[in-house]
XYZ file of C-alpha atoms in Angstrom:
122
model
C 30.643 26.303 -9.082
C 29.302 22.806 -9.066
C 26.443 22.238 -10.798
C 25.064 18.627 -12.396
C 25.885 15.451 -10.020
C 27.908 15.605 -7.213
C 29.677 13.052 -4.906
C 30.791 13.477 -1.452
C 32.361 10.762 0.337
C 30.041 7.803 -0.654
C 26.665 9.891 -0.988
C 25.330 11.776 -4.357
C 23.787 15.310 -4.302
C 22.385 16.895 -7.585
C 22.897 20.395 -8.035
C 20.282 22.644 -10.429
C 22.983 25.037 -13.186
C 22.796 27.881 -10.219
C 24.479 25.410 -7.520
C 21.188 25.009 -5.810
C 20.829 21.711 -4.789
C 17.343 19.544 -5.686
C 15.591 17.425 -3.354
C 12.418 15.255 -3.920
C 11.701 13.830 -7.630
C 14.651 14.481 -10.482
C 14.439 13.327 -13.766
C 17.373 13.581 -15.534
C 17.486 12.465 -19.183
C 14.588 9.774 -18.831
C 15.457 7.940 -14.937
C 14.218 9.344 -12.528
C 15.738 9.872 -9.235
C 14.604 10.861 -5.050
C 16.093 13.416 -3.575
C 16.130 13.555 0.437
C 15.321 16.269 2.189
C 19.426 16.926 2.818
C 19.773 16.632 -0.723
C 20.964 12.943 -0.565
C 19.867 10.492 -3.134
C 17.722 8.321 -1.597
C 18.739 4.199 -2.496
C 15.812 0.722 -1.643
C 12.523 1.328 -0.581
C 10.563 4.856 -0.574
C 7.037 5.705 0.847
C 6.258 9.581 -1.121
C 3.022 10.318 0.919
C 0.661 6.830 0.684
C 3.263 5.390 -2.224
C 5.861 2.979 -2.784
C 8.326 2.805 -4.572
C 12.074 1.213 -5.272
C 14.908 3.463 -6.403
C 18.379 0.679 -7.425
C 21.730 1.026 -5.948
C 22.761 3.380 -8.310
C 19.679 5.467 -7.325
C 17.639 5.130 -10.423
C 13.922 4.014 -9.802
C 12.839 0.631 -10.634
C 9.602 -0.716 -12.910
C 8.188 -4.063 -13.640
C 9.330 -6.830 -11.824
C 11.544 -6.611 -8.255
C 13.270 -9.538 -6.381
C 14.154 -8.066 -2.960
C 15.614 -10.669 -1.110
C 13.010 -13.936 -1.304
C 10.071 -11.880 -2.430
C 8.494 -10.865 -5.612
C 7.335 -6.978 -6.014
C 5.413 -5.194 -9.229
C 6.456 -1.553 -9.740
C 3.811 -0.360 -12.231
C 5.644 2.404 -15.186
C 5.162 5.427 -12.890
C 6.716 3.637 -10.538
C 4.383 2.699 -7.522
C 4.765 -0.500 -6.203
C 1.225 -2.485 -7.058
C -0.694 -4.687 -5.225
C -4.227 -6.507 -6.086
C -4.072 -8.762 -8.991
C -2.529 -7.696 -11.994
C -2.222 -8.506 -15.772
C 1.260 -9.334 -17.002
C 1.506 -10.471 -20.665
C -1.557 -13.132 -20.240
C -0.917 -13.805 -16.842
C -2.235 -12.831 -13.468
C -0.655 -12.264 -10.482
C -2.116 -11.740 -7.057
C 0.450 -9.355 -4.428
C -0.480 -8.521 -1.600
C -1.297 -5.179 0.869
C 2.553 -4.976 1.668
C 3.279 -5.322 -2.440
C 5.017 -9.055 -1.914
C 3.696 -11.322 -4.763
C 1.196 -14.231 -3.323
C 2.231 -17.963 -4.622
C 1.499 -21.181 -3.462
C -1.738 -20.039 -1.977
C -5.862 -19.327 -2.706
C -6.457 -16.020 -2.477
C -10.531 -16.309 -2.385
C -11.521 -18.315 -4.690
C -7.996 -18.366 -7.009
C -5.132 -20.167 -6.788
C -2.017 -19.037 -7.528
C 1.022 -21.237 -7.840
C 4.699 -21.275 -7.354
C 5.808 -18.537 -9.406
C 2.794 -16.368 -8.369
C 0.181 -16.964 -11.525
C -3.662 -17.328 -11.248
C -3.804 -21.298 -12.757
C -7.527 -21.929 -11.823
C -10.903 -21.665 -9.329
C -12.373 -23.245 -7.186
């Protein structure tokens, strides 16, 4: 009986110690993964309830800054996509409702530069 990670073709699955297929969130060591209802490991963007997550090509849940195409996103330490104002270190950023980092624009009375950093107030 197979247990643990199992690759069938190009799809990965995770089987419990009793051989049962896992679905939903899985913590393996210190890394979170998401297994779809089919048991297949998810990659890319995942909407779970009302929260967006990003799963890397190896299935691991991403945290921190993520460049997807030409757009920057920020994923909190729990993996949830951030929106609104975000303080990272000593810098402030604005993440739109879709999670995309704003740049070269005014957000109300605040200006964010091409790097997305708040630089001045009107």
